[in-house]
Every structure is written in C-alpha cells, then in structure tokens.
Coordinates of C-alpha atoms in Angstrom, one line a residue:
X1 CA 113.4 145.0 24.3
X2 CA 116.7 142.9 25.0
X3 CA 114.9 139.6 25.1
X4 CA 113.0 140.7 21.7
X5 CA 116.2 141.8 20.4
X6 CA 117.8 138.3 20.9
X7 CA 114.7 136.6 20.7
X8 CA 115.0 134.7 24.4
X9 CA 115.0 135.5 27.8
X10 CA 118.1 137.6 28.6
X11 CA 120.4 138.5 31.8
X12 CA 121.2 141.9 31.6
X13 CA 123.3 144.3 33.9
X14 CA 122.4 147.9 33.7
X15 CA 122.9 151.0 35.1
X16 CA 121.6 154.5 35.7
X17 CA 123.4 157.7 34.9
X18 CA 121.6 161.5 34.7
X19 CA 117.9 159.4 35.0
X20 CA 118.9 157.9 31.7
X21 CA 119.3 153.9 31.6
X22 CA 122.2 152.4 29.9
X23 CA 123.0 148.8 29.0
X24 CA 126.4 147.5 30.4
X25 CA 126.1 143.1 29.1
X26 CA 123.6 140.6 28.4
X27 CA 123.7 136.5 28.4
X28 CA 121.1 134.3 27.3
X29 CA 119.4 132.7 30.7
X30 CA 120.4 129.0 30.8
X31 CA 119.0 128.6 34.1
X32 CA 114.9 128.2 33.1
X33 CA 113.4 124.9 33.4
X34 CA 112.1 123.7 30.5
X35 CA 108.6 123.8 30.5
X36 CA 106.3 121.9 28.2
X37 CA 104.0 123.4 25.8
X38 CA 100.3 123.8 26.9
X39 CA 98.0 120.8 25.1
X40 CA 95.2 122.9 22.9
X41 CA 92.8 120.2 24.5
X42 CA 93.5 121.1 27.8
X43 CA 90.7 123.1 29.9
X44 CA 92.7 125.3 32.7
X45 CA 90.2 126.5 35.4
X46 CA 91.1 128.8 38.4
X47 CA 87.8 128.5 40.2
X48 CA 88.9 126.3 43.1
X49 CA 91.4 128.7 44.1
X50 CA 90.2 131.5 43.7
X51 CA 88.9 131.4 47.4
X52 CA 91.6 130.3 49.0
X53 CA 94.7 131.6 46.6
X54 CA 93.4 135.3 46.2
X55 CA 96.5 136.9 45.6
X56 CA 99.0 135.2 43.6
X57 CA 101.5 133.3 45.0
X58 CA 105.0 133.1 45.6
X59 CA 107.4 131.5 43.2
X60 CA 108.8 129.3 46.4
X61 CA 105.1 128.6 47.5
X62 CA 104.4 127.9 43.4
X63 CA 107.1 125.7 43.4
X64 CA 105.4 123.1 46.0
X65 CA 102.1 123.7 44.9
X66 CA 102.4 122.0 41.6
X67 CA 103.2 118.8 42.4
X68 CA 101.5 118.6 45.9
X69 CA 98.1 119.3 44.0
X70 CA 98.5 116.9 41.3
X71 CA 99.3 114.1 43.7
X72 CA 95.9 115.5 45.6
X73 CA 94.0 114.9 42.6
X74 CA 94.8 111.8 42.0
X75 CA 95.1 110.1 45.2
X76 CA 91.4 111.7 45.7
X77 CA 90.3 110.1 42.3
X78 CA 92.4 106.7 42.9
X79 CA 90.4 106.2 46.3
X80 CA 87.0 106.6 44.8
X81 CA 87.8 104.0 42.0
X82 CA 88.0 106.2 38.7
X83 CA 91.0 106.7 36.9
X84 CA 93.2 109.4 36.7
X85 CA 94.8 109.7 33.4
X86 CA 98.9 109.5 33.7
X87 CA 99.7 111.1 30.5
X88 CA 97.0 114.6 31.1
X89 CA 98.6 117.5 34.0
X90 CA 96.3 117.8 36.7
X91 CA 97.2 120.8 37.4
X92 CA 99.8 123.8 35.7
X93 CA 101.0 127.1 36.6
X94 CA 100.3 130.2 34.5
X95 CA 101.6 133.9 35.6
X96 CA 102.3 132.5 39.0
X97 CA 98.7 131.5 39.8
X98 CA 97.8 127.6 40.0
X99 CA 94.9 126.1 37.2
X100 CA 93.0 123.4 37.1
X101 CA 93.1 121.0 34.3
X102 CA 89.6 120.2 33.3
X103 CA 90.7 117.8 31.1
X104 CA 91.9 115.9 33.6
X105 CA 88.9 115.6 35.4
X106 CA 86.7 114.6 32.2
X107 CA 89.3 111.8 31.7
X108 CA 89.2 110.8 35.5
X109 CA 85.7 110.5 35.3
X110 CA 84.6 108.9 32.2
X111 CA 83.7 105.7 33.5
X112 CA 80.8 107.3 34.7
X113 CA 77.5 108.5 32.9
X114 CA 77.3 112.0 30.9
X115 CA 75.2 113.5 33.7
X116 CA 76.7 112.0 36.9
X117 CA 79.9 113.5 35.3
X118 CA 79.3 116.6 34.4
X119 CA 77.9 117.4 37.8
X120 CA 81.0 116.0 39.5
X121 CA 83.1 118.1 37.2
X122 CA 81.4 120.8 38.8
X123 CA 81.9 119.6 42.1
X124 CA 85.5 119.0 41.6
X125 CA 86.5 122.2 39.9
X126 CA 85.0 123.9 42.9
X127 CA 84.5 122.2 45.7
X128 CA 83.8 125.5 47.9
X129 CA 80.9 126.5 45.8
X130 CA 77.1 125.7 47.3
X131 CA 76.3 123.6 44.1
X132 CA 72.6 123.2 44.0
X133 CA 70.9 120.3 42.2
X134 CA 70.8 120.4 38.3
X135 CA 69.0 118.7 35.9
X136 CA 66.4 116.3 36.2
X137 CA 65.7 113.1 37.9
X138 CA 67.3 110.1 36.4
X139 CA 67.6 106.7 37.0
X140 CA 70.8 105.6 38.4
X141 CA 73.5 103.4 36.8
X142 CA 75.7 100.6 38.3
X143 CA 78.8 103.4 38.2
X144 CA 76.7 105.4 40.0
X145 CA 75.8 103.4 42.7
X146 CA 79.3 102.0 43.1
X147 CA 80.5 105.7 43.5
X148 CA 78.0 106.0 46.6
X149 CA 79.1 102.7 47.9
X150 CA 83.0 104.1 47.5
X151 CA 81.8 107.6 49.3
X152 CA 80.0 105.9 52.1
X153 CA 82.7 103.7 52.8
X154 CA 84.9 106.8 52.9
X155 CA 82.3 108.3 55.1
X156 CA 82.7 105.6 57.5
X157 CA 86.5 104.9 58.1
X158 CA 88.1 108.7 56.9
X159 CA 88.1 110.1 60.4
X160 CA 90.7 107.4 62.0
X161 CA 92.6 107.4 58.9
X162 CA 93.0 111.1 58.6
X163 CA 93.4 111.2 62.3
X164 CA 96.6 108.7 61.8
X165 CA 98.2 110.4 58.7
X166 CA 98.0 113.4 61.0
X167 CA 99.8 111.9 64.1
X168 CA 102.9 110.5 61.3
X169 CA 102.7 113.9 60.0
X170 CA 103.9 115.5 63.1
X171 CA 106.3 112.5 64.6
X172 CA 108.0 113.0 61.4
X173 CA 108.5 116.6 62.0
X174 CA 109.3 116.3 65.8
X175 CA 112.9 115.9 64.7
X176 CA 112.8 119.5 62.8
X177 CA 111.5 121.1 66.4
X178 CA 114.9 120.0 68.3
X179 CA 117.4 120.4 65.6
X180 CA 119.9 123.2 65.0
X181 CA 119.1 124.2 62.1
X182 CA 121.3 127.2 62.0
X183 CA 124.1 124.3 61.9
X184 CA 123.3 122.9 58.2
X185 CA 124.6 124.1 54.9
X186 CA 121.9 125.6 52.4
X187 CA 121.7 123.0 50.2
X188 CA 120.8 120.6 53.1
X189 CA 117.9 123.5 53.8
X190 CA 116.8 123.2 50.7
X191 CA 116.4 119.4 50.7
X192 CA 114.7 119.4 54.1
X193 CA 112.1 122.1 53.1
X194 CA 111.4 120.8 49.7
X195 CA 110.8 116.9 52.3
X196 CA 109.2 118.6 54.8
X197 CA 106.7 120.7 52.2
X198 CA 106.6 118.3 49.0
X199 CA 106.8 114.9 50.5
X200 CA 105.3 115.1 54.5
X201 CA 102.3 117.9 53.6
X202 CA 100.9 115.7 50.4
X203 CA 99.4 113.0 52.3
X204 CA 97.9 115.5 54.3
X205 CA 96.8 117.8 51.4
X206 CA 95.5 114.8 49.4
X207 CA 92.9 113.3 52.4
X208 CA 91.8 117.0 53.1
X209 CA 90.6 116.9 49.4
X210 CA 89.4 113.5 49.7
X211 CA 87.4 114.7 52.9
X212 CA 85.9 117.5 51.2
X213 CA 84.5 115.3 48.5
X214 CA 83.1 112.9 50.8
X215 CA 81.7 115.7 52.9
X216 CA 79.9 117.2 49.7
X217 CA 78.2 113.9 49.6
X218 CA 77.0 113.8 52.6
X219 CA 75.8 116.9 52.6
X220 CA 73.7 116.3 49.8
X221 CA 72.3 113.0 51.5
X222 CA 71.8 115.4 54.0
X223 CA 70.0 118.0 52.4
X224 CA 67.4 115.4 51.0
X225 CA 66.5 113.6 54.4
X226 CA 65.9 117.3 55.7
X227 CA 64.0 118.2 52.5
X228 CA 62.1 115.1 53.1
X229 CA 61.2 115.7 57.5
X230 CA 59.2 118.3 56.2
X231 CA 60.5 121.2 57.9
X232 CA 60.2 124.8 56.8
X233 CA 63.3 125.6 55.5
X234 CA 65.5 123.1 54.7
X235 CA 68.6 124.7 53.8
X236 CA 68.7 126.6 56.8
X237 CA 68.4 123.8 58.8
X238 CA 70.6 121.9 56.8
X239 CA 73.3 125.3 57.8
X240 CA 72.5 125.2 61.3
X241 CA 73.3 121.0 61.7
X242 CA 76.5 121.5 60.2
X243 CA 77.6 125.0 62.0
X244 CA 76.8 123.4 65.5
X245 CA 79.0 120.5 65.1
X246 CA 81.4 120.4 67.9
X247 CA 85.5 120.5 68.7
X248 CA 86.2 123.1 65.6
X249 CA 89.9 123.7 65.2
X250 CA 89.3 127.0 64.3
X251 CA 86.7 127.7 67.0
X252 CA 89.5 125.4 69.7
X253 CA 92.0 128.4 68.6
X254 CA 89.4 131.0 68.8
X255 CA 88.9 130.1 72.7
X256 CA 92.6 130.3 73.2
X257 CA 92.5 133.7 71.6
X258 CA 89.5 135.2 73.7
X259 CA 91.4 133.1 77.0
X260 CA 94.6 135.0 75.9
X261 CA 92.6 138.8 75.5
X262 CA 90.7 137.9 79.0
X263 CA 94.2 137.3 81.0
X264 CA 95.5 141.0 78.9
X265 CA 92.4 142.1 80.5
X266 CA 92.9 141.9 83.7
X267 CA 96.0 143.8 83.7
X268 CA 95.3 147.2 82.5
X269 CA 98.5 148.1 82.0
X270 CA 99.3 145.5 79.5
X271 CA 95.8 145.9 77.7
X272 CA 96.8 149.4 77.5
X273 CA 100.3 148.7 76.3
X274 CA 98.3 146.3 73.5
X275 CA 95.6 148.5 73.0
X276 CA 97.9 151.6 72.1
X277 CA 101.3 150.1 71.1
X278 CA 103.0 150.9 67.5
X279 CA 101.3 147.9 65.2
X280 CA 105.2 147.0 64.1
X281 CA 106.6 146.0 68.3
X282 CA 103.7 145.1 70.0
X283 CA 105.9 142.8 72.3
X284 CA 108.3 145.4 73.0
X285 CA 105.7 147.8 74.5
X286 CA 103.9 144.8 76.7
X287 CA 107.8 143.6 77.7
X288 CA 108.2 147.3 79.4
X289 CA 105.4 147.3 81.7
X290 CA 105.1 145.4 85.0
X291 CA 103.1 142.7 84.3
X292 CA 104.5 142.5 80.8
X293 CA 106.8 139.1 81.8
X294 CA 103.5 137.2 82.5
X295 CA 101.5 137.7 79.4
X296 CA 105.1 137.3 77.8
X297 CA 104.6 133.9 79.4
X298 CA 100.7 133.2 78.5
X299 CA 101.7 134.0 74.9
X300 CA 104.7 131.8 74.8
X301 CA 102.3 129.2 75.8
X302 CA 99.5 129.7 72.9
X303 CA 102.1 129.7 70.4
X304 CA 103.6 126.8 71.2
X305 CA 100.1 125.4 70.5
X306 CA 99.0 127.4 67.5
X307 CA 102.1 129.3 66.4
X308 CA 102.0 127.3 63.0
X309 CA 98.9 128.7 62.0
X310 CA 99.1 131.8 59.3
X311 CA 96.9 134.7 57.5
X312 CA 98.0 133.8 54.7
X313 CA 98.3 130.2 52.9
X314 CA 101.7 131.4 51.0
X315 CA 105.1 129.8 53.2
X316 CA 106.9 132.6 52.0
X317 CA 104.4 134.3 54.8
X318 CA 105.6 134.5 58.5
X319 CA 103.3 132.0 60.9
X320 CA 102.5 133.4 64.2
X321 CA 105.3 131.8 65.9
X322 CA 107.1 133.7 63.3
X323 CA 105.6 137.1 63.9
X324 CA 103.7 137.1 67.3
X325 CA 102.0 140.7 66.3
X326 CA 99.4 139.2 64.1
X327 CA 98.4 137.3 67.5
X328 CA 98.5 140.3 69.7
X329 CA 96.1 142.4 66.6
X330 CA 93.9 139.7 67.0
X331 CA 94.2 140.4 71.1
X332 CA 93.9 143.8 70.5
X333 CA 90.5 143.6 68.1
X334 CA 88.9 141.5 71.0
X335 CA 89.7 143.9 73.6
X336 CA 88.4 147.0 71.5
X337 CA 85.4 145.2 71.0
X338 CA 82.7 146.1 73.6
X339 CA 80.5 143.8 71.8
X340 CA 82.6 140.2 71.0
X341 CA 80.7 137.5 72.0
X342 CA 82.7 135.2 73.7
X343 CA 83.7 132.1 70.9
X344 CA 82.6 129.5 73.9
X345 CA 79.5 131.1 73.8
X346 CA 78.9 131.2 70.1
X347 CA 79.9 126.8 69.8
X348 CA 77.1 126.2 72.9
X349 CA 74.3 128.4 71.2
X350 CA 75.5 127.0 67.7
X351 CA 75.2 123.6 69.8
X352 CA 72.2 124.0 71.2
X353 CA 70.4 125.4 67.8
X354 CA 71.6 122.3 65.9
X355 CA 70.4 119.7 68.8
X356 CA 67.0 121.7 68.6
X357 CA 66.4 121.4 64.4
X358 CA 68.1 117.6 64.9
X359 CA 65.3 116.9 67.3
X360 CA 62.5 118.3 64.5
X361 CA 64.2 116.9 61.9
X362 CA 63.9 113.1 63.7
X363 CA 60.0 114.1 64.2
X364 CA 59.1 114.7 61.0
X365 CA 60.8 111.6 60.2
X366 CA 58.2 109.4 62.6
X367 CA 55.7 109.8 59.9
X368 CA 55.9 106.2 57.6
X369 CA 57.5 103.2 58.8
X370 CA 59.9 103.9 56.1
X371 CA 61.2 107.1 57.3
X372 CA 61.3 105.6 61.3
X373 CA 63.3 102.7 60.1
X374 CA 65.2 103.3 57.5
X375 CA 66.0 107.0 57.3
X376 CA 66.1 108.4 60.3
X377 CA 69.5 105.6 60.4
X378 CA 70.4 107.3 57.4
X379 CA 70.2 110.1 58.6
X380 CA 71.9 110.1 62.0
X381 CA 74.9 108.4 59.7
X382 CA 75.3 111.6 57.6
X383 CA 75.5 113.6 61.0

C-alpha cells in the first residue's frame, strides 16, 4: 500500500506492537536497475526450461543466467551461419523465471524457408521435447542444404572442440582450488564469482547448446536410416542405439556411487550407521563407529571426483562437496534396495542391446546397392 501510496517501489521500516503493524519511515528505492520495457512484438516462451528450471530460481542464480543464455543463443546461431539479431533480447527474466524470446529466434532464422523455420523454431524453443516430423514432404532449398552441410560439419569436429573448451575450463579454475579464499575482501568475491560463473561457464553453456542441436539432427538422420532398414519398430530401436552408447558421465558417477554403497556394505556397522542415521548428520553417525575413518576416507575420495555435481541446477544450492549427505542418501537408497541392479550392469546389457539392433539395422541395409554403399556410411556416421 506504501508503494501505491507513493506510486514507486518503497523502503520501509516497520514494526509490530499488540499483533498490530505500524509504520516507523519509508525512502524511495534507488538501488533497482533499470530495466527496459518489454517490446509488444516480443514472443516470451518458458518451454525449454521448464524441464530443467522447475522451480524458480534464485535472484543470484537469475543474475548469471541472463546473460550466460543469451550469449548461448547466439554463439549456437553464429556457428550454424544464421544471424542473430543484435538489437532483439534473446532471452528476459519475468517473476524470477528465465523466457525465451521467440522473436529472436524468428529473426535468427529468417534466412531460411517458412517451413524449415518454423520447425526449427520448434526445435529451438525446446530442444528436450521428442519433436516428431510435421508437415509434408518438400523439396529442399540451397539454405536448407547449407544448414545440413553446417550441422554435419559440427557433427564431425564438436567432440575435440568441446573436449578442449572443457580442459581450459578447469585449468582456469585450478587456481580457485588452491587459493585462500577466506583471505579476500567481498568485493573481490564478487568479481571472482561473477568470472568464474558469467565469463568461464558461457563457453561451456553455449557448445552444450550447440551440441544438442547438432545431436537433434542426427537423430533425425538417424531415425530415417532405421525407418528405412526395415525393422519393426523404429523408434524403439532408434532409443535403444542411443541409450547403449558408452562412457556416460552420469552412468561413470553412478558406478562410483554403487562402488561407494558396496565398500559401506561390507562393514555392517557403518551400513547400519547410514542406513539408520538422522538424515541432517549422516557423517557424524559413520565418524563414531569403528570403521567409520575408512569410509570417511572412500568418500573423501569420490568427492574429490564428483563433489561439484548438485540436485539442483540453482548455485545458490550446496554441491555435494558442499553437503556430503545428499551423497550418503544416495548410499543409503542403494543399500535399502534389495533389488538395484548394479549401474555396470545396466551400461553392458544397454551395450549389448544396442550392438544387437545395430547389427539388424546394417542387415536390412544389405538390400540395394544404394543402401550397402551409401547408407549404411551414413549411417555408422550418425552413430
């Protein structure tokens, strides 16, 4: 009602007396960054995050996300020879939830025909989504064909680049990992976290987007050559080529975890002390029995691996190495389980499954010289 009274945002100081509120001063706020108004033209879509950003962020997280999405977008869009527009937002944020800017996308993309773009619109507003083919057939144009060149050259040399921007990524933070940082004033802090999340993650950010959009192309070359073997069901052979496909991060982490649960195992003290500790000092109740130290130990070593991972996307949410419980819950959960299937187990039947289809697929390929010469390369490219 202040900030109605005085028509703008107001700093009040109040307090409480007998339940009954009472106002003791008010200031305008002269600290909010000016903000631009919202274009009527522009087209804000949440779709893309909606996945991955489920709850809404944190204004520090927010405060990152904005510019290290934007760049995304148009380094994806630069490397696959459109143009970005440099006078439309990529991307705002409303209510403390990151949007889309549609617009930005139509304008990124409108070298290309009306139907290649609207499906890539599609595409690039969600990229999670399992977008099935729409519309029909058509004949394809000389931007269309220099799009597929663009993605197949991707295709080709992504993996070394990726895996170089990630080796700078962490030489450039190996300094962090031995510095006192406990010994630097606040506004130093803020620099280095606004460096380390702003300007050392984008690169990173922007080729994961870049990936996925290359990905989603060769999935859909790889959809058609399996349509095309002939085998019963395409999409779930299509599903069960790219689910057995080897050296998974997450599945590398899931090993440690099962690894990690096994060694709890065999000391039943310390399984006990994790299977029955309070949820909020997990450590506390494996540190007081016997062969507490050791698993102490086999932790330490896990989480110098994987302690950067989260639950949660937000930084404003402790990592592992942060909070070591969510580790031992995820211990815990495997050693309730009478059932888990060990995660080595699952990559060599996943394996196996997809070497089995890839071997039917390349069969029903044998049928026209064509197919023998031509697509079955094609074919063991988009693997």
């Amino acid at each position: 009602r202040v900030a109605e009274h005085y028509d703008s945002p107001q700093d009040i100081e109040w307090a409480m007396v007998g339940g009954d509120f009472h106002l003791l001063q008010c200031r305008p706020i002269t600290t909010l960054l000016e903000r631009p108004e919202a274009d009527a033209a522009d087209h804000w879509n949440r779709a893309m995050f909606t996945e991955i950003l489920p709850e809404a962020p944190s204004p520090s997280f927010c405060s990152v996300l904005e510019p290290i999405l934007g760049r995304m977008l148009v380094f994806t869009f630069d490397r696959l020879g459109q143009r970005p527009p440099h006078d439309v937002p990529p991307i705002g944020v409303f209510y403390h939830q990151p949007y889309l800017n549609l617009r930005f996308i139509d304008a990124a993309l409108s070298a290309l025909p009306v139907g290649t773009r609207a499906q890539l619109r599609g595409r690039f507003a969600n990229p999670f989504a399992d977008h099935a083919a729409q519309g029909p057939r058509r004949s394809l144009s000389r931007a269309d064909l220099g799009l597929a060149v663009r993605m197949l050259r991707e295709a080709r040399g992504l993996p070394r680049e990726i895996d170089q921007v990630v080796g700078r990524y962490y030489r450039a933070l190996e300094p962090y990992r031995c510095a006192d940082l406990s010994a630097r004033d606040d506004r130093a802090l803020v620099a280095d976290i606004r460096y380390v999340s702003v300007e050392l993650l984008t690169p990173l950010v922007a080729y994961d987007f870049l990936l996925i959009a290359v990905l989603g192309f060769a999935q859909r070359v790889l959809e058609a050559i399996v349509a095309r073997s002939g085998v019963a069901d395409p999409l779930m052979v299509r599903g069960q080529l790219m689910s057995g496909v080897t050296g998974n991060v997450t599945m590398q982490t899931n090993k440690a975890l099962w690894q990690l649960a096994e060694a709890a195992r065999h000391d039943p003290q310390v399984a006990d002390a994790i299977l029955h500790g309070p949820d909020d000092d997990l450590a506390a109740s494996i540190a007081a029995v016997p062969g507490g130290s050791a698993f102490a130990g086999r932790l330490g070593a896990f989480l110098a691996e994987h302690g950067h991972r989260e639950a949660h996307m937000d930084i404003a949410t402790p990592t592992w190495g942060e909070d070591p419980g969510q580790v031992l819950r995820f211990v815990r959960s495997y050693l309730a389980s009478r059932d888990a299937t060990e995660p080595a187990d699952q990559e060599r039947a996943a394996a196996a499954r997809r070497a089995d289809v890839e071997r039917e697929v390349r069969a029903g390929l044998d049928r026209s010289t064509v197919d023998r010469c031509i697509i079955r390369r094609l074919f063991g490219a988009a693997l």
